[in-house]
Coordinates of C-alpha atoms in Angstrom, one line a residue:
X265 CA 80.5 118.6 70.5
X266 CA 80.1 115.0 71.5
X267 CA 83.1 114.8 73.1
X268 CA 82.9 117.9 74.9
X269 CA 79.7 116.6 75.9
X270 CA 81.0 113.0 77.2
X271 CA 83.9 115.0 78.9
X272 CA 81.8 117.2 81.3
X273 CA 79.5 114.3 81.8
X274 CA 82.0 112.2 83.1
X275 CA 84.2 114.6 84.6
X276 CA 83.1 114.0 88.1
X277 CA 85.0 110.3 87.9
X278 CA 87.8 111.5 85.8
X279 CA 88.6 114.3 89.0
X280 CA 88.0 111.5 91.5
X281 CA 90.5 109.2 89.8
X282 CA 93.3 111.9 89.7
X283 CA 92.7 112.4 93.4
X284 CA 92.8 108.9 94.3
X285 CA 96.2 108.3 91.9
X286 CA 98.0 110.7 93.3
X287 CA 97.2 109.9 97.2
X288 CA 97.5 106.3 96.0
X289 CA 101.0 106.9 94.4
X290 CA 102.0 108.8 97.5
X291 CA 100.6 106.4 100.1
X292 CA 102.6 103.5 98.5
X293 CA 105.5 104.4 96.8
X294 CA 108.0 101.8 97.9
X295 CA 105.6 100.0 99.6
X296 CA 103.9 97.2 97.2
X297 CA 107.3 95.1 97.2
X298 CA 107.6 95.3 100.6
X299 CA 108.2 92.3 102.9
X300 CA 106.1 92.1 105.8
X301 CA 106.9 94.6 108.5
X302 CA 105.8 96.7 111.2
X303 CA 103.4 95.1 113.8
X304 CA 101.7 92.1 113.5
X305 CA 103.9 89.9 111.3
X306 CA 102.0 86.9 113.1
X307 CA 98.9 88.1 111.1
X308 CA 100.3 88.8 108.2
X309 CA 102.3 85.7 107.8
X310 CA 99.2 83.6 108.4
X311 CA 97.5 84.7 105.5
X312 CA 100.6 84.8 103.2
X313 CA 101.6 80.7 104.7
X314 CA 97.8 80.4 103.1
X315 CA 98.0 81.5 100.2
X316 CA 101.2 79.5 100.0
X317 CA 99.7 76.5 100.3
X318 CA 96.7 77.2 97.6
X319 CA 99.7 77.5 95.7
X320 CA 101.6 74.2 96.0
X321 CA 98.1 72.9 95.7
X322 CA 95.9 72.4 98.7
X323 CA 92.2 72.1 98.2
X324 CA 89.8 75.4 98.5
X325 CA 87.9 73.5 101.3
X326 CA 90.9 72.5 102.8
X327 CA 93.2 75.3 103.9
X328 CA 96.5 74.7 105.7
X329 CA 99.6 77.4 106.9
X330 CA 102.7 76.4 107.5
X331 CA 103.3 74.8 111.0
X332 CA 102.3 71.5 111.5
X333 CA 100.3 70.8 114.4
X334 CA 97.3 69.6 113.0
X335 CA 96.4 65.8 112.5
X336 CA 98.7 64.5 115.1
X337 CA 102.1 66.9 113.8
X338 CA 101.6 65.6 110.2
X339 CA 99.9 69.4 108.2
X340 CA 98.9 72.0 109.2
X341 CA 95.4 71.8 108.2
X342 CA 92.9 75.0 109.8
X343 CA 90.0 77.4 109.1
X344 CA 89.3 80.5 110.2
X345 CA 87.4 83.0 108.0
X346 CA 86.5 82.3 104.5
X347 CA 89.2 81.7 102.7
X348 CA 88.6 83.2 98.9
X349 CA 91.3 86.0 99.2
X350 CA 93.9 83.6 99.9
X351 CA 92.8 81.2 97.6
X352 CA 92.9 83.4 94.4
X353 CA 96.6 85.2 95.1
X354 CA 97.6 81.4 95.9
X355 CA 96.4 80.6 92.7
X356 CA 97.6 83.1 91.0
X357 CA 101.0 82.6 92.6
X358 CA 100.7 79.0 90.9
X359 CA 100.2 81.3 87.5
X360 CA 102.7 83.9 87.5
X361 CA 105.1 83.0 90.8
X362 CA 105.0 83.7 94.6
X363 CA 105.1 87.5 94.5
X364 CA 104.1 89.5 97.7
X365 CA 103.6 92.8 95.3
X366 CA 100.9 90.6 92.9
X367 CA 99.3 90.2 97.0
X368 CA 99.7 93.7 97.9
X369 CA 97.8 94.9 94.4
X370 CA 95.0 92.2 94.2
X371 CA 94.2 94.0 97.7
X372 CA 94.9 97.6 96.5
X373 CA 92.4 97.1 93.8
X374 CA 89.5 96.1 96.4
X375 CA 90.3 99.0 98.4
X376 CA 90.1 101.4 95.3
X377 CA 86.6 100.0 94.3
X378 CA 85.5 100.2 97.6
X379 CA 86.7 103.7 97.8
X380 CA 84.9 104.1 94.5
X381 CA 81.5 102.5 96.0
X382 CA 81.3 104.7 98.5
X383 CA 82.0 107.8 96.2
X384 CA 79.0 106.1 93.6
X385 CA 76.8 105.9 96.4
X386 CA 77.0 109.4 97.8
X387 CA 76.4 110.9 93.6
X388 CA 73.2 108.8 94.5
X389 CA 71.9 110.1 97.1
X390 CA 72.6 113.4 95.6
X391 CA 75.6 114.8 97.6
X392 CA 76.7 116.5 94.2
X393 CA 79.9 116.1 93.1
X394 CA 82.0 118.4 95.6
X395 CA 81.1 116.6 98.5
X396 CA 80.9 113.1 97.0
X397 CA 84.6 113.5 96.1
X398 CA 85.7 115.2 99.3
X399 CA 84.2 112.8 101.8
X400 CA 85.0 109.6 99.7
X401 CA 88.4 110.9 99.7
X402 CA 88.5 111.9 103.6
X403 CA 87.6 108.1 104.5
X404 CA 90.9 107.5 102.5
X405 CA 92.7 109.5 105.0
X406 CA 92.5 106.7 108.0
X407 CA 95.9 105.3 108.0
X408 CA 94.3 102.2 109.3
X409 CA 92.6 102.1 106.3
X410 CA 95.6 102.7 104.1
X411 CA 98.3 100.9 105.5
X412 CA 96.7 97.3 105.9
X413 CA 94.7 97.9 102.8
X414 CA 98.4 96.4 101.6
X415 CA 98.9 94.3 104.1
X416 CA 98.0 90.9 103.5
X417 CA 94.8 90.9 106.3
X418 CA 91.8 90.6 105.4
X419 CA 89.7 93.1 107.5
X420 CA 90.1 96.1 104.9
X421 CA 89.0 94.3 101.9
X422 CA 85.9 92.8 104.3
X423 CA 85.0 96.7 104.7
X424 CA 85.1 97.5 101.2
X425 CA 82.8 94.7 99.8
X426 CA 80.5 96.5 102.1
X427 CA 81.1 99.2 101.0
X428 CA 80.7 98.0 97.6
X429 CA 77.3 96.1 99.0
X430 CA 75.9 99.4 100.2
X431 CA 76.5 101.0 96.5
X432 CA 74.4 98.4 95.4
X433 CA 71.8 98.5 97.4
X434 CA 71.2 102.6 97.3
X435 CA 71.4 101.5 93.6
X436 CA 68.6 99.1 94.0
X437 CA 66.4 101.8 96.3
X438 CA 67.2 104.6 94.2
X439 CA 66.9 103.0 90.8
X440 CA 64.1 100.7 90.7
X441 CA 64.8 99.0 87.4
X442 CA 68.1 98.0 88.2
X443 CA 66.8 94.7 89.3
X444 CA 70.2 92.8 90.0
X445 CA 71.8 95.6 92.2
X446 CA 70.2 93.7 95.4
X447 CA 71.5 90.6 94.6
X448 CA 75.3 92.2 93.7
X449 CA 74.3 93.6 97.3
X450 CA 73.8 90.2 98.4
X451 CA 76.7 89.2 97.0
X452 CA 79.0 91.4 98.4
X453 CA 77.5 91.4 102.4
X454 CA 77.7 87.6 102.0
X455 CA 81.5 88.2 100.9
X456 CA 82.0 90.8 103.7
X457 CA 80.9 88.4 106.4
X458 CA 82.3 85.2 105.3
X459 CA 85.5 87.1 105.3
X460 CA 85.0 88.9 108.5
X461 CA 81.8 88.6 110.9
X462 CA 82.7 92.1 112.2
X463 CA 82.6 93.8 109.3
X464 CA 78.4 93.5 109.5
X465 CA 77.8 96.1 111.7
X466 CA 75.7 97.9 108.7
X467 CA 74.1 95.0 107.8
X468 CA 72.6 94.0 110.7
X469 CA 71.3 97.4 110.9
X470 CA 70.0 97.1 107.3
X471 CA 68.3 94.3 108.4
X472 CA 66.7 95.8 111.4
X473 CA 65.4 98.1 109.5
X474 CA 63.8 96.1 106.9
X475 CA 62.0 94.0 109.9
X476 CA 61.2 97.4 111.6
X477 CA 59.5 98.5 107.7
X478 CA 57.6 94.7 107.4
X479 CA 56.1 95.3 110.8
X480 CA 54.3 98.4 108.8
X481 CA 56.7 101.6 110.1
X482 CA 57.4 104.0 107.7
X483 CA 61.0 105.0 107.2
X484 CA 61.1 107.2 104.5
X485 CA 58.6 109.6 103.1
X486 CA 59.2 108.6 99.5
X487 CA 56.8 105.3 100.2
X488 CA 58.9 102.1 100.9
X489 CA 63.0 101.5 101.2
X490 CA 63.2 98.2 100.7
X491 CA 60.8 98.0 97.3
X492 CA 61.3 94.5 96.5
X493 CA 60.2 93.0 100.3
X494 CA 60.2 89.5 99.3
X495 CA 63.6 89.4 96.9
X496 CA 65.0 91.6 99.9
X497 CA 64.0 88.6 102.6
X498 CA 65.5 85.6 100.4
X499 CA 68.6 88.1 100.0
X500 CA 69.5 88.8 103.6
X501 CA 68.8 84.8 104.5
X502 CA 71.2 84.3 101.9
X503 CA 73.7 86.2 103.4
X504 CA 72.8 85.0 107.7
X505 CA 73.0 81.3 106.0
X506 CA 76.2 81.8 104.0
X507 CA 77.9 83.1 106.6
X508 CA 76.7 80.5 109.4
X509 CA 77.8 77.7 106.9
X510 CA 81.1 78.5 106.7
X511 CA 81.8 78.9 110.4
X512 CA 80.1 76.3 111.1
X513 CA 82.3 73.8 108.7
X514 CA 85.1 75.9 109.7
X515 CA 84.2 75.2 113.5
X516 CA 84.0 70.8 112.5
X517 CA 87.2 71.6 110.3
X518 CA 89.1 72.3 113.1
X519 CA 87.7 70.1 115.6
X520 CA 88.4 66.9 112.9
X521 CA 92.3 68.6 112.3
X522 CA 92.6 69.1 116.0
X523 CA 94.4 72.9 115.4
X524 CA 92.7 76.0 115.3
X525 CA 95.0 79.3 114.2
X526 CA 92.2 81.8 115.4
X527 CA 91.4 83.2 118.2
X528 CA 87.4 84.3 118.1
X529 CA 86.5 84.7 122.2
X530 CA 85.2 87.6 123.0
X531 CA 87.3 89.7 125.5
X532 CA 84.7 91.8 127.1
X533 CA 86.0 95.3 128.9
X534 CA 84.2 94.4 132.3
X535 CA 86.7 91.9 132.8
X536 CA 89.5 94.2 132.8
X537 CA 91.4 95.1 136.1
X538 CA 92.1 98.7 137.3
X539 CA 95.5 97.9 135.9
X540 CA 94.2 96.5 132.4
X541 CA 92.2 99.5 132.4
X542 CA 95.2 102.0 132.5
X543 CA 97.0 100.0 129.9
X544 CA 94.5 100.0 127.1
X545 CA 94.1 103.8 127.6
X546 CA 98.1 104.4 127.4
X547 CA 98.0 102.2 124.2
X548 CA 94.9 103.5 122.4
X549 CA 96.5 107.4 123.7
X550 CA 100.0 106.5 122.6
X551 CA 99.5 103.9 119.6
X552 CA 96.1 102.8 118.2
X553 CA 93.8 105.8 117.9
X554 CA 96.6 107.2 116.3
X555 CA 96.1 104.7 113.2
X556 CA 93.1 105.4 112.9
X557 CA 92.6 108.9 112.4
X558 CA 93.5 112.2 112.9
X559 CA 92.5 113.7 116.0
X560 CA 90.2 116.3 114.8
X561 CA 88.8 113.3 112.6
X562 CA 88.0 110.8 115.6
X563 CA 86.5 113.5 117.4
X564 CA 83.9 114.2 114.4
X565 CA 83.3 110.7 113.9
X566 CA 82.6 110.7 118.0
X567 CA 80.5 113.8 118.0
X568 CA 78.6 114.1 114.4
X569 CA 76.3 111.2 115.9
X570 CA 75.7 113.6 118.6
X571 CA 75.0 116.4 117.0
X572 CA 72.9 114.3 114.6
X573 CA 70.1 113.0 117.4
X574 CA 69.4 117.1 117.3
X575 CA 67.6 116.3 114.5
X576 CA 66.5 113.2 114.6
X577 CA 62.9 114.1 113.2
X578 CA 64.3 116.4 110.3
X579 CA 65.9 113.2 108.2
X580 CA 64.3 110.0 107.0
X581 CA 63.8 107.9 109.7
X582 CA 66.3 105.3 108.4
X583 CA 68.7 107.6 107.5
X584 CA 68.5 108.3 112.0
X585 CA 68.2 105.2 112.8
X586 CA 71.1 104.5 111.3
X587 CA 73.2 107.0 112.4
X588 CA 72.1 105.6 116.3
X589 CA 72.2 101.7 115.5
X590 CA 75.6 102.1 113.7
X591 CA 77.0 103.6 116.1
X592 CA 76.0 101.7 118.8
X593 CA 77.1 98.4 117.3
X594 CA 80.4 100.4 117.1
X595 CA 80.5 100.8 120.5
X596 CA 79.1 96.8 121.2
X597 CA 82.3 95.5 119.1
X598 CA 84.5 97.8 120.9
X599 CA 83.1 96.8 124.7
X600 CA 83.2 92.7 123.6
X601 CA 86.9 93.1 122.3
X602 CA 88.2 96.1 124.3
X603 CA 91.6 95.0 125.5
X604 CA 92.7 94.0 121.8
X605 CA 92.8 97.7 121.2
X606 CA 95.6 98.1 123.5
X607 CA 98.1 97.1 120.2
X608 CA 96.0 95.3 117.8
X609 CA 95.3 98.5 115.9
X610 CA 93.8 96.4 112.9
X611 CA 90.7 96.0 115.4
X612 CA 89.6 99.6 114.7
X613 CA 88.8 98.5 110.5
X614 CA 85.1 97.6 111.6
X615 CA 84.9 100.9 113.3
X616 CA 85.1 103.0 109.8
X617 CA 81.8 102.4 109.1
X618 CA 81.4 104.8 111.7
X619 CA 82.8 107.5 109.6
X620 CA 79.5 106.7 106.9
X621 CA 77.3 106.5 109.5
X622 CA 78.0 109.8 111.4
X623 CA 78.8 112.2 107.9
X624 CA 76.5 110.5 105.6
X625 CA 73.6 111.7 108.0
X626 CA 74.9 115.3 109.0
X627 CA 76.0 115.9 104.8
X628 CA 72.2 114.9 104.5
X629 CA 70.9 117.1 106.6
X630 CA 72.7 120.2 105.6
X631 CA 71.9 119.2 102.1
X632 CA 68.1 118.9 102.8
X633 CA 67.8 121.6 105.7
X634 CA 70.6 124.4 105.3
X635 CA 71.5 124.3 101.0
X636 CA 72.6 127.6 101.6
X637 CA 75.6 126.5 104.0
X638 CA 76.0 122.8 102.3
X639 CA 76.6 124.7 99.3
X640 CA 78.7 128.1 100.6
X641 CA 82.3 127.8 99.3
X642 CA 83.7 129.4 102.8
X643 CA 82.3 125.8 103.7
X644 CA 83.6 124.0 100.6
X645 CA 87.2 125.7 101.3
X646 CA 87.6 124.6 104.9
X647 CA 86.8 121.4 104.4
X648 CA 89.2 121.2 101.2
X649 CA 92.2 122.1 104.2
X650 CA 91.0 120.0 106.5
X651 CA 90.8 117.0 103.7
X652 CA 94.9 117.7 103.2
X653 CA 95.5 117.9 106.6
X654 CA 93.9 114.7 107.0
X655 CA 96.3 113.7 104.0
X656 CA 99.6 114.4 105.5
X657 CA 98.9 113.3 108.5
X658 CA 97.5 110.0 107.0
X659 CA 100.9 110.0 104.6
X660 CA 103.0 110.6 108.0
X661 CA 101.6 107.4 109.8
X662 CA 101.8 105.2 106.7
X663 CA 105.3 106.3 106.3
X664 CA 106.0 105.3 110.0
X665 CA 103.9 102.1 109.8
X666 CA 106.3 100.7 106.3
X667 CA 109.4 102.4 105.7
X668 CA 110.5 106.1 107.8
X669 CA 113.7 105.7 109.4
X670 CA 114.2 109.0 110.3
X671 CA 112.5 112.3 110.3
X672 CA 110.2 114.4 112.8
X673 CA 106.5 113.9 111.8
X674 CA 105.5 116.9 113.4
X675 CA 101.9 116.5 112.1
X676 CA 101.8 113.0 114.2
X677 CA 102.4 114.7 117.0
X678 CA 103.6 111.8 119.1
X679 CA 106.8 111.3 119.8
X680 CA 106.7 108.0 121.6
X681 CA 104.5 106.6 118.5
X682 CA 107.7 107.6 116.3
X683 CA 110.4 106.0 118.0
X684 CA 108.5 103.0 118.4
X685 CA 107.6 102.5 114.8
X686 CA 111.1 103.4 114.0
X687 CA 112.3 100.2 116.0
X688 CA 109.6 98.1 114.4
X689 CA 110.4 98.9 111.1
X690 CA 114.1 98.7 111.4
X691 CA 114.9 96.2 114.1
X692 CA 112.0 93.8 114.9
X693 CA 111.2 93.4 111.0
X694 CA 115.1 93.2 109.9
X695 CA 115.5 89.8 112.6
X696 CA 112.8 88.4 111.0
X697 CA 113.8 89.1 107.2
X698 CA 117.1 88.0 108.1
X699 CA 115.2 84.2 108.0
X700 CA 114.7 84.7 104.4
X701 CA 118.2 86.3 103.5
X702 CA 119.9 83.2 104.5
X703 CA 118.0 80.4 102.2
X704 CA 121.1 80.6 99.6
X705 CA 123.6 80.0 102.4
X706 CA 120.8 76.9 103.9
X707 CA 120.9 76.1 100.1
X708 CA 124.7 75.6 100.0
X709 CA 124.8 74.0 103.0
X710 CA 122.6 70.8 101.4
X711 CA 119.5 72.2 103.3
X712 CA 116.4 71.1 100.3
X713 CA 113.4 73.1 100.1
X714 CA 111.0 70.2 101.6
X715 CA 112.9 69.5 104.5
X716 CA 111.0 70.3 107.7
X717 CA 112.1 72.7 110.3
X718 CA 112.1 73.7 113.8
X719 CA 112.5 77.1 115.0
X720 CA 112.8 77.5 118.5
X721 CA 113.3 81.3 119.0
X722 CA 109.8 81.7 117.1
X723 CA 106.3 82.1 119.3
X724 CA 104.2 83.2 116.3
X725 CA 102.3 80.0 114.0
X726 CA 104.2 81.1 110.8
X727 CA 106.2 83.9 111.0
X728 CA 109.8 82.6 110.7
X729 CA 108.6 79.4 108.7
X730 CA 107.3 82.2 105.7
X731 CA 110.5 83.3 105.7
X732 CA 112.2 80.4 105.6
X733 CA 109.7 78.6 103.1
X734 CA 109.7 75.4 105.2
X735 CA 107.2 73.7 106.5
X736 CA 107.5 72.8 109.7
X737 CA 107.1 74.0 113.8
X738 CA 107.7 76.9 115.8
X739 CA 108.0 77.6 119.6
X740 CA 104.3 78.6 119.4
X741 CA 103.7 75.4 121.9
X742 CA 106.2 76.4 124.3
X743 CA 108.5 73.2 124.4
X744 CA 110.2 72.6 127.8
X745 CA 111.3 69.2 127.2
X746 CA 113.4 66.8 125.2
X747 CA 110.4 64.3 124.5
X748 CA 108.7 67.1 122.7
X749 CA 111.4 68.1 120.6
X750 CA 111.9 64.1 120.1
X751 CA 108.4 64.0 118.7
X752 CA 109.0 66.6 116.4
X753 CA 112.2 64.7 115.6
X754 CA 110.1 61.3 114.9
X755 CA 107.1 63.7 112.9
X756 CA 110.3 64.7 110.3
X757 CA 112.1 67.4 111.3
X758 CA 115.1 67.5 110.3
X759 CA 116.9 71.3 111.5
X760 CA 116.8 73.2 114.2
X761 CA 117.3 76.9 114.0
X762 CA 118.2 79.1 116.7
X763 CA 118.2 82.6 117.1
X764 CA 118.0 83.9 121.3
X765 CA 121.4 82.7 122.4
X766 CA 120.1 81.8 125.9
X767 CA 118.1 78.7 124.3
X768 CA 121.5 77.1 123.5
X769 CA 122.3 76.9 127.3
X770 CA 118.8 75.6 127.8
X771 CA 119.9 72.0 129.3
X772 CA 117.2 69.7 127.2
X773 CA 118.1 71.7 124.4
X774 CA 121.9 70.2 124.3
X775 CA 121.6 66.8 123.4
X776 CA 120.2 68.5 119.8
X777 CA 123.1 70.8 119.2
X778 CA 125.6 68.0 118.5
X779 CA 126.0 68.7 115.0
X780 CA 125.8 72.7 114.1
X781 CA 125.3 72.9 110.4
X782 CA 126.3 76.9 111.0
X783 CA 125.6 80.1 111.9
X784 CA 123.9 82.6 109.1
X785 CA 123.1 85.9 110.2
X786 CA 122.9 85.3 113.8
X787 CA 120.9 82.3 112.8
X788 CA 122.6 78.7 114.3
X789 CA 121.2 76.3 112.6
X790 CA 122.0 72.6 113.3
X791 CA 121.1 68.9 111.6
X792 CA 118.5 66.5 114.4
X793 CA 119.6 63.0 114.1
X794 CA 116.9 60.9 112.7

């Protein structure tokens, strides 16, 4: 009886964790070994040349990547955001060996709890355990969600500690005694933000909203949200001060290292030309928004915050306010960085908190308002189809964005998407990878594993220097003369690799091609006089 008892108390989790396996096992077969690939192997190289270099040893405070134009050409010594992630895969690279599949599942396993927070935090606020399990499992149905949950960024594991923040913080609302749930709040916000400042659209709300409650407004008619108002004040200065620390030594980092390998301006849309205009809307049309959710899905998350000002006075007050102050700092972050979303499709990981803040509040409000509907089956059933259209089309783009080399994707719907992740995939990822299938042949040919590199046919900070695993430069500077290449020369390098053959008729080019070491791949690599 006991067990029989345990079984249908738990059953709620133990349904949710078969759902999740099997999408998990279906998003990612043949994925988690995966090279980079795709778009964006600049990104993603950056944060793997980090955690490289926690590995071989470099101090937590001290982070470095792989090119090495810091501290006049001698490391490559820069900060951007926190820099936790990288440092535990480095060290655990230092453990158990540079492994990009021990990578890939240290960040599955964030994106699991986080899909798990949210899926806590909707049993808490009473959504039953239909609907906690069907709209958990819809946000893990963006395909920008999914695919660079894997990939080595940290924007998707910055959304799921706040995810995993929120949990906590329902927790500490709805169950007063759980006394340390704000600070595991705390906790994970001040993780969130330290790993990405964009990712704090909710919090800044949150914290709206606690001013707007100490100024004596009521938002909630169950007496106070935030029932601790002094822990709650230390908490969220905890978090603003965290997070200015670390950019701020970040910002005198860079400034003492003389290299910076982010770009943090904003870009606002009201700069954009008539012709900039026309070319974010073909690549959000044709690319971006395509990553991000189904169609029927972006047009909920669009219009449920609509439809949710029509009853604005029949929720909690916080509950609306959240559903307008969300979205509008949604719509802020996509104004100051508009013409990113042309191809940076990574951009749009901030804007899932959207899908919370638009069907957390209607799911409320039908729960409160209309029981009879929230809980109708007809209901329940639609929404269980529209869940696993949501799942093939989400299993269509990951396969496009990782592995597909052939097949329609009918679901997609977008042919010019397909053929351009086909080419990605199978010819812009295969000259890169090529880098790393030559090192026996460099091996062979007397080239040691500290010996620094140049390669010139690379515009990226790290991407061909990962593969290589040299340390070294790129063409990210744009050289255009022999002194430069001279000073590279006199800093240690001590090959040059080659890959566009109109560089080797480049005239200040020739004097550095007088002894070829060979050609690999394509690759013409050849020895720089000391």
């Amino acid at each position: 009886m006991k067990k029989m008892y345990t079984w249908f108390k738990n059953y709620p989790n133990v349904l949710f964790f078969f759902f999740v396996a099997v999408m998990t096992v279906s998003y990612y077969d043949g994925v988690l070994e995966k090279e980079p690939m795709n778009m964006h192997l600049w990104r993603q190289t950056d944060c793997l040349s980090l955690a490289r270099n926690y590995a071989n040893g470099a101090a937590f405070a001290e982070p470095e990547i792989d090119i090495l134009l810091a501290d006049k050409l001698t490391t490559g010594k820069t900060a951007g955001e926190f820099p936790v992630l990288y440092y535990l895969v480095g060290k655990t690279w230092s453990v158990f060996g540079e492994s990009v599949m021990l990578y890939r599942v240290f960040y599955l396993l964030i994106l699991l709890a986080g899909v798990f927070a949210f899926f806590r935090t909707l049993l808490l606020l009473n959504f039953g355990n239909f609907w906690s399990t069907v709209l958990s499992l819809l946000l893990f149905t963006s395909p920008v969600f999914v695919v660079f949950g894997v990939s080595f960024l940290t924007d998707v594991p910055a959304f799921c500690f706040i995810l995993i923040a929120f949990y906590f913080l329902v927790r500490s609302i709805r169950i007063p005694w759980a006394k340390y749930s704000l600070w595991w709040a705390v906790l994970f916000f001040a993780l969130a933000g330290l790993i990405k400042v964009s990712s704090l659209i909710l919090f800044v709300f949150l914290g709206a909203a606690f001013l707007i409650e100490l100024l004596g407004k009521k938002l909630s008619e169950g007496g106070r949200v935030f029932q601790r108002p002094g822990a709650t004040f230390i908490g969220f200065g905890i978090v603003i001060l965290a997070v200015f620390s670390w950019y701020f030594y970040a910002s005198y980092y860079n400034e003492q290292h003389q290299f910076k390998y982010t770009f943090n301006s904003i870009y606002p849309l009201w700069l954009m030309d008539e012709a900039g205009l026309a070319k974010l809307w073909d690549g959000m049309k044709t690319t971006t928004t395509i990553i991000f959710f189904s169609r029927p899905m972006i047009a909920l998350v669009v219009l449920l915050p609509l439809v949710n000002l029509l009853f604005f006075r029949k929720l909690p007050l916080i509950i609306s306010l959240g559903n307008i102050f969300v979205f509008t700092g949604g719509l802020l972050y996509f104004l100051l960085w508009a013409p990113l979303f042309e191809n940076h499709d990574y951009y749009y990981i901030p804007l899932l908190i959207l899908f919370v803040s638009s069907f957390v509040p209607f799911f409320y409000w039908l729960k409160e308002r209309k029981e009879k509907i929230y809980r109708s089956p007809v209901l329940k059933i639609l929404f269980v189809l529209f869940l696993g259209y949501n799942f093939i089309y989400c299993l269509s783009v990951v396969k496009l964005k990782t592995r597909a080399a052939e097949g329609d994707f009918p679901v997609v719907g977008n042919e010019q998407f397909v053929g351009m992740m086909r080419w990605v995939n199978w010819d812009v990822s295969a000259n890169w990878w090529r880098y790393k299938a030559v090192l026996p042949d460099l091996e062979k040919a007397g080239v040691q594993p500290d010996d620094k590199v140049i390669c010139l046919s690379d515009y990226s900070f790290s991407v061909s220097l990962y593969f290589l695993n040299k340390r070294g430069w790129t063409n990210f500077m744009h050289y255009s003369s022999r002194e430069e290449i001279d000073q590279l020369i006199d800093a240690g390098a001590k090959y040059l690799f080659i890959t566009d053959p109109a560089q080797l008729e480049l005239d200040y080019i020739q004097p550095f091609l007088e002894k070829p070491l060979g050609e690999f791949k394509g690759i013409h690599v050849f020895t720089l006089a000391g």
